[in-house]
Amino acid sequence: MSAEPRINDRIRVPEVRLVGPSGEQVGIVPLAKALELAQEYDLDLVEVAANARPPVCKLMDYGKFKYESAMKAREARKNQAHTVIKEMKLRPKIDPHDYDTKKGHVVRFLKQGDKVKITIMFRGREQSRPELGYRLLQRLAEDVQDLGFVESNPKQDGRNMIMVLGPHKKKTEAMAEARQAQEARKAEAKAHPGRSQNAAETDETEETEEGAEVEAEAPAETEAPAEA
């Protein structure tokens, strides 16, 4: 069955409870009278509550109503927050520089409002020293405690040890801040075209390089599980 409401001549009832263009209650009137009023106002007669007795109909510009409804639905989808979980893999004896690099990615993910799954990979004799992985996870959790919290404590999973970090900031808040920053950059670009263009090119280059690095190091990105 169509989800579209019945309008004008498609309405097949003897009488309707009519609502005016401004939301005022006109009352129960014959269908013919309601259609006549719709023509006088140059509007459509739209059935808004088909299951009522008698059905409720409203005088409105149906084309405008459909357009505004579509725009609201589009805006709602745009602002919808999809919770995802990123993954970052480390070795128990990671180099200090590599640790700082990967910690930076974790910081960025948390700032974006995403969860982060930290996986410590043990190889060979490292499997007999799980405390190394545990201490590394504790260190990372402490380093990013201003941005996230331990949602799932470290636990052994075969040759790996896994911990999940959750962001303090909600995804919707992170998205809102990102939009504000983008609008600020656009305003800056209008005020200082030359300088802002150079800055934009620099930012684009940095984002491209950083994106390639993250893809190589932490490619896994899936929908967040029901339970962390």
mmCIF file of C-alpha atoms in Angstrom:
data_model
loop_
_atom_site.group_PDB
_atom_site.id
_atom_site.type_symbol
_atom_site.label_atom_id
_atom_site.label_comp_id
_atom_site.label_asym_id
_atom_site.label_seq_id
_atom_site.Cartn_x
_atom_site.Cartn_y
_atom_site.Cartn_z
ATOM 1 C CA MET A 1 0.000 0.000 0.000
ATOM 2 C CA SER A 2 1.136 3.533 -0.760
ATOM 3 C CA ALA A 3 2.350 5.634 2.146
ATOM 4 C CA GLU A 4 1.105 8.770 0.382
ATOM 5 C CA PRO A 5 -2.034 10.303 1.956
ATOM 6 C CA ARG A 6 -5.170 10.633 -0.118
ATOM 7 C CA ILE A 7 -5.775 14.126 -1.463
ATOM 8 C CA ASN A 8 -8.643 15.966 -3.142
ATOM 9 C CA ASP A 9 -10.769 13.684 -5.377
ATOM 10 C CA ARG A 10 -9.021 10.557 -4.068
ATOM 11 C CA ILE A 11 -10.771 10.988 -0.727
ATOM 12 C CA ARG A 12 -13.837 8.697 -0.745
ATOM 13 C CA VAL A 13 -15.908 9.438 2.371
ATOM 14 C CA PRO A 14 -19.204 11.302 2.791
ATOM 15 C CA GLU A 15 -17.877 13.774 5.382
ATOM 16 C CA VAL A 16 -14.596 14.833 7.021
ATOM 17 C CA ARG A 17 -13.389 16.652 10.105
ATOM 18 C CA LEU A 18 -11.810 19.697 8.491
ATOM 19 C CA VAL A 19 -8.765 21.644 9.708
ATOM 20 C CA GLY A 20 -8.112 25.046 8.140
ATOM 21 C CA PRO A 21 -4.871 26.332 6.571
ATOM 22 C CA SER A 22 -3.718 27.873 9.872
ATOM 23 C CA GLY A 23 -4.628 24.848 11.974
ATOM 24 C CA GLU A 24 -8.029 26.139 13.026
ATOM 25 C CA GLN A 25 -10.794 23.596 13.583
ATOM 26 C CA VAL A 26 -13.564 24.063 11.011
ATOM 27 C CA GLY A 27 -15.563 21.041 12.181
ATOM 28 C CA ILE A 28 -17.303 18.153 10.468
ATOM 29 C CA VAL A 29 -18.380 19.091 6.949
ATOM 30 C CA PRO A 30 -19.526 17.187 3.835
ATOM 31 C CA LEU A 31 -16.692 16.154 1.529
ATOM 32 C CA ALA A 32 -18.130 18.307 -1.269
ATOM 33 C CA LYS A 33 -17.998 21.387 0.993
ATOM 34 C CA ALA A 34 -14.394 20.629 2.004
ATOM 35 C CA LEU A 35 -13.359 20.323 -1.653
ATOM 36 C CA GLU A 36 -15.124 23.594 -2.431
ATOM 37 C CA LEU A 37 -13.196 25.366 0.358
ATOM 38 C CA ALA A 38 -9.943 23.909 -0.963
ATOM 39 C CA GLN A 39 -10.646 25.440 -4.370
ATOM 40 C CA GLU A 40 -11.501 28.810 -2.818
ATOM 41 C CA TYR A 41 -8.193 28.887 -0.909
ATOM 42 C CA ASP A 42 -6.311 27.467 -3.926
ATOM 43 C CA LEU A 43 -5.063 24.657 -1.688
ATOM 44 C CA ASP A 44 -5.289 20.864 -1.502
ATOM 45 C CA LEU A 45 -7.546 18.832 0.734
ATOM 46 C CA VAL A 46 -5.210 16.311 2.412
ATOM 47 C CA GLU A 47 -6.314 13.361 4.540
ATOM 48 C CA VAL A 48 -4.037 13.488 7.605
ATOM 49 C CA ALA A 49 -5.799 10.936 9.845
ATOM 50 C CA ALA A 50 -7.476 8.270 7.728
ATOM 51 C CA ASN A 51 -8.394 6.007 10.672
ATOM 52 C CA ALA A 52 -10.349 8.683 12.534
ATOM 53 C CA ARG A 53 -14.148 8.682 12.346
ATOM 54 C CA PRO A 54 -14.772 10.766 10.360
ATOM 55 C CA PRO A 55 -11.302 11.086 8.754
ATOM 56 C CA VAL A 56 -9.406 14.279 9.510
ATOM 57 C CA CYS A 57 -8.467 16.395 6.498
ATOM 58 C CA LYS A 58 -6.474 19.610 6.300
ATOM 59 C CA LEU A 59 -6.293 22.415 3.768
ATOM 60 C CA MET A 60 -2.660 22.857 2.689
ATOM 61 C CA ASP A 61 -0.274 23.290 -0.210
ATOM 62 C CA TYR A 62 0.568 19.609 -0.599
ATOM 63 C CA GLY A 63 3.508 20.163 -2.955
ATOM 64 C CA LYS A 64 5.132 22.554 -0.483
ATOM 65 C CA PHE A 65 4.380 20.163 2.380
ATOM 66 C CA LYS A 66 6.103 17.261 0.590
ATOM 67 C CA TYR A 67 9.155 19.410 -0.206
ATOM 68 C CA GLU A 68 9.545 20.622 3.387
ATOM 69 C CA SER A 69 9.103 17.064 4.709
ATOM 70 C CA ALA A 70 11.803 15.782 2.340
ATOM 71 C CA MET A 71 14.193 18.545 3.428
ATOM 72 C CA LYS A 72 13.608 17.757 7.118
ATOM 73 C CA ALA A 73 14.243 14.061 6.508
ATOM 74 C CA ARG A 74 17.424 14.884 4.605
ATOM 75 C CA GLU A 75 18.663 17.124 7.414
ATOM 76 C CA ALA A 76 17.876 14.408 9.974
ATOM 77 C CA ARG A 77 19.921 11.866 7.986
ATOM 78 C CA LYS A 78 22.746 14.377 7.674
ATOM 79 C CA ASN A 79 22.883 14.875 11.433
ATOM 80 C CA GLN A 80 22.459 11.209 12.255
ATOM 81 C CA ALA A 81 25.372 9.866 14.256
ATOM 82 C CA HIS A 82 26.651 6.465 13.168
ATOM 83 C CA THR A 83 28.674 4.875 15.936
ATOM 84 C CA VAL A 84 31.733 3.147 14.536
ATOM 85 C CA ILE A 85 34.697 1.446 16.132
ATOM 86 C CA LYS A 86 38.189 2.078 14.817
ATOM 87 C CA GLU A 87 41.029 -0.357 15.377
ATOM 88 C CA MET A 88 44.646 0.390 16.202
ATOM 89 C CA LYS A 89 47.212 -2.420 16.393
ATOM 90 C CA LEU A 90 50.394 -2.229 18.444
ATOM 91 C CA ARG A 91 53.263 -4.547 19.369
ATOM 92 C CA PRO A 92 54.215 -4.972 23.046
ATOM 93 C CA LYS A 93 57.760 -3.684 22.377
ATOM 94 C CA ILE A 94 56.713 -0.782 20.164
ATOM 95 C CA ASP A 95 59.241 1.927 19.312
ATOM 96 C CA PRO A 96 58.638 5.253 21.163
ATOM 97 C CA HIS A 97 58.195 7.163 17.881
ATOM 98 C CA ASP A 98 55.702 4.607 16.554
ATOM 99 C CA TYR A 99 53.837 4.746 19.867
ATOM 100 C CA ASP A 100 53.504 8.539 19.632
ATOM 101 C CA THR A 101 52.274 8.259 16.044
ATOM 102 C CA LYS A 102 49.637 5.674 16.835
ATOM 103 C CA LYS A 103 48.595 7.485 19.975
ATOM 104 C CA GLY A 104 47.998 10.525 17.778
ATOM 105 C CA HIS A 105 45.600 8.515 15.633
ATOM 106 C CA VAL A 106 43.761 7.299 18.742
ATOM 107 C CA VAL A 107 43.459 10.892 19.926
ATOM 108 C CA ARG A 108 41.993 11.924 16.568
ATOM 109 C CA PHE A 109 39.480 9.074 16.585
ATOM 110 C CA LEU A 110 38.315 9.942 20.098
ATOM 111 C CA LYS A 111 37.995 13.615 19.171
ATOM 112 C CA GLN A 112 35.724 12.542 16.309
ATOM 113 C CA GLY A 113 33.498 10.757 18.804
ATOM 114 C CA ASP A 114 34.460 7.232 17.684
ATOM 115 C CA LYS A 115 35.311 4.219 19.815
ATOM 116 C CA VAL A 116 38.762 2.720 19.416
ATOM 117 C CA LYS A 117 39.668 -0.949 19.704
ATOM 118 C CA ILE A 118 43.304 -1.302 20.752
ATOM 119 C CA THR A 119 44.896 -4.636 19.853
ATOM 120 C CA ILE A 120 48.268 -5.737 21.215
ATOM 121 C CA MET A 121 49.749 -8.456 18.980
ATOM 122 C CA PHE A 122 52.065 -10.999 20.624
ATOM 123 C CA ARG A 123 54.499 -13.096 18.612
ATOM 124 C CA GLY A 124 56.800 -15.927 19.581
ATOM 125 C CA ARG A 125 58.168 -15.633 23.097
ATOM 126 C CA GLU A 126 56.195 -12.421 23.650
ATOM 127 C CA GLN A 127 53.175 -14.618 24.368
ATOM 128 C CA SER A 128 54.749 -15.602 27.679
ATOM 129 C CA ARG A 129 54.895 -11.915 28.756
ATOM 130 C CA PRO A 130 51.274 -10.694 28.673
ATOM 131 C CA GLU A 131 52.113 -8.123 31.335
ATOM 132 C CA LEU A 132 54.003 -6.132 28.680
ATOM 133 C CA GLY A 133 50.820 -5.700 26.681
ATOM 134 C CA TYR A 134 48.771 -4.924 29.761
ATOM 135 C CA ARG A 135 51.155 -2.162 30.865
ATOM 136 C CA LEU A 136 51.171 -0.687 27.352
ATOM 137 C CA LEU A 137 47.374 -0.564 27.283
ATOM 138 C CA GLN A 138 47.295 1.054 30.710
ATOM 139 C CA ARG A 139 49.820 3.642 29.562
ATOM 140 C CA LEU A 140 47.775 4.468 26.463
ATOM 141 C CA ALA A 141 44.548 4.752 28.471
ATOM 142 C CA GLU A 142 46.246 7.203 30.856
ATOM 143 C CA ASP A 143 47.691 9.242 27.975
ATOM 144 C CA VAL A 144 44.255 9.814 26.420
ATOM 145 C CA GLN A 145 42.136 9.927 29.587
ATOM 146 C CA ASP A 146 41.118 13.543 28.858
ATOM 147 C CA LEU A 147 39.440 12.402 25.629
ATOM 148 C CA GLY A 148 38.290 8.848 26.366
ATOM 149 C CA PHE A 149 37.742 6.170 28.972
ATOM 150 C CA VAL A 150 38.266 2.419 29.161
ATOM 151 C CA GLU A 151 34.969 0.944 28.000
ATOM 152 C CA SER A 152 36.234 -2.642 27.902
ATOM 153 C CA ASN A 153 39.140 -3.632 30.134
ATOM 154 C CA PRO A 154 42.161 -5.431 28.622
ATOM 155 C CA LYS A 155 41.514 -9.113 28.006
ATOM 156 C CA GLN A 156 43.442 -11.887 26.306
ATOM 157 C CA ASP A 157 42.063 -13.118 22.992
ATOM 158 C CA GLY A 158 44.312 -15.879 21.636
ATOM 159 C CA ARG A 159 47.623 -14.296 20.688
ATOM 160 C CA ASN A 160 46.220 -10.800 21.122
ATOM 161 C CA MET A 161 45.209 -8.586 24.007
ATOM 162 C CA ILE A 162 42.289 -6.225 23.389
ATOM 163 C CA MET A 163 40.987 -3.078 25.063
ATOM 164 C CA VAL A 164 38.205 -0.731 23.897
ATOM 165 C CA LEU A 165 38.289 3.009 24.523
ATOM 166 C CA GLY A 166 35.104 5.079 24.424
ATOM 167 C CA PRO A 167 35.031 8.838 23.764
ATOM 168 C CA HIS A 168 33.892 11.315 26.410
ATOM 169 C CA LYS A 169 32.395 13.391 23.592
ATOM 170 C CA LYS A 170 29.263 12.154 21.861
ATOM 171 C CA LYS A 171 29.371 11.608 18.112
ATOM 172 C CA THR A 172 26.737 14.285 17.533
ATOM 173 C CA GLU A 173 28.789 16.830 19.485
ATOM 174 C CA ALA A 174 31.905 15.992 17.495
ATOM 175 C CA MET A 175 29.986 16.373 14.228
ATOM 176 C CA ALA A 176 28.598 19.736 15.334
ATOM 177 C CA GLU A 177 32.063 21.011 16.243
ATOM 178 C CA ALA A 178 33.433 19.813 12.910
ATOM 179 C CA ARG A 179 30.697 21.737 11.049
ATOM 180 C CA GLN A 180 31.426 24.866 13.091
ATOM 181 C CA ALA A 181 35.128 24.586 12.269
ATOM 182 C CA GLN A 182 34.310 24.167 8.586
ATOM 183 C CA GLU A 183 32.069 27.235 8.627
ATOM 184 C CA ALA A 184 34.811 29.200 10.381
ATOM 185 C CA ARG A 185 37.295 28.194 7.659
ATOM 186 C CA LYS A 186 34.840 29.291 4.968
ATOM 187 C CA ALA A 187 34.393 32.655 6.694
ATOM 188 C CA GLU A 188 38.160 33.040 6.924
ATOM 189 C CA ALA A 189 38.480 32.171 3.238
ATOM 190 C CA LYS A 190 36.061 34.955 2.299
ATOM 191 C CA ALA A 191 37.857 37.477 4.507
ATOM 192 C CA HIS A 192 41.386 36.541 3.366
ATOM 193 C CA PRO A 193 41.173 34.706 0.014
ATOM 194 C CA GLY A 194 44.900 34.367 -0.669
ATOM 195 C CA ARG A 195 46.068 33.337 2.780
ATOM 196 C CA SER A 196 43.150 30.964 3.355
ATOM 197 C CA GLN A 197 43.692 29.267 0.004
ATOM 198 C CA ASN A 198 47.294 28.466 0.932
ATOM 199 C CA ALA A 199 46.188 27.192 4.319
ATOM 200 C CA ALA A 200 43.482 25.050 2.729
ATOM 201 C CA GLU A 201 45.997 23.502 0.339
ATOM 202 C CA THR A 202 48.327 22.758 3.239
ATOM 203 C CA ASP A 203 45.498 21.183 5.280
ATOM 204 C CA GLU A 204 44.413 19.100 2.311
ATOM 205 C CA THR A 205 47.946 17.795 1.800
ATOM 206 C CA GLU A 206 48.309 16.929 5.492
ATOM 207 C CA GLU A 207 44.917 15.186 5.590
ATOM 208 C CA THR A 208 45.795 13.142 2.493
ATOM 209 C CA GLU A 209 49.115 12.017 3.946
ATOM 210 C CA GLU A 210 47.588 11.285 7.332
ATOM 211 C CA GLY A 211 44.690 9.369 5.770
ATOM 212 C CA ALA A 212 47.080 7.170 3.811
ATOM 213 C CA GLU A 213 49.078 6.446 6.964
ATOM 214 C CA VAL A 214 45.995 5.496 8.971
ATOM 215 C CA GLU A 215 44.761 3.253 6.181
ATOM 216 C CA ALA A 216 48.020 1.358 6.238
ATOM 217 C CA GLU A 217 48.169 1.046 10.009
ATOM 218 C CA ALA A 218 44.526 0.668 11.055
ATOM 219 C CA PRO A 219 42.286 -0.327 8.164
ATOM 220 C CA ALA A 220 39.541 -1.912 10.229
ATOM 221 C CA GLU A 221 36.423 0.223 10.606
ATOM 222 C CA THR A 222 33.132 -1.487 11.342
ATOM 223 C CA GLU A 223 29.813 -0.751 12.881
ATOM 224 C CA ALA A 224 30.113 -0.755 16.660
ATOM 225 C CA PRO A 225 28.948 -4.050 18.226
ATOM 226 C CA ALA A 226 25.983 -4.083 20.557
ATOM 227 C CA GLU A 227 28.297 -4.824 23.430
ATOM 228 C CA ALA A 228 31.854 -3.532 23.575
#
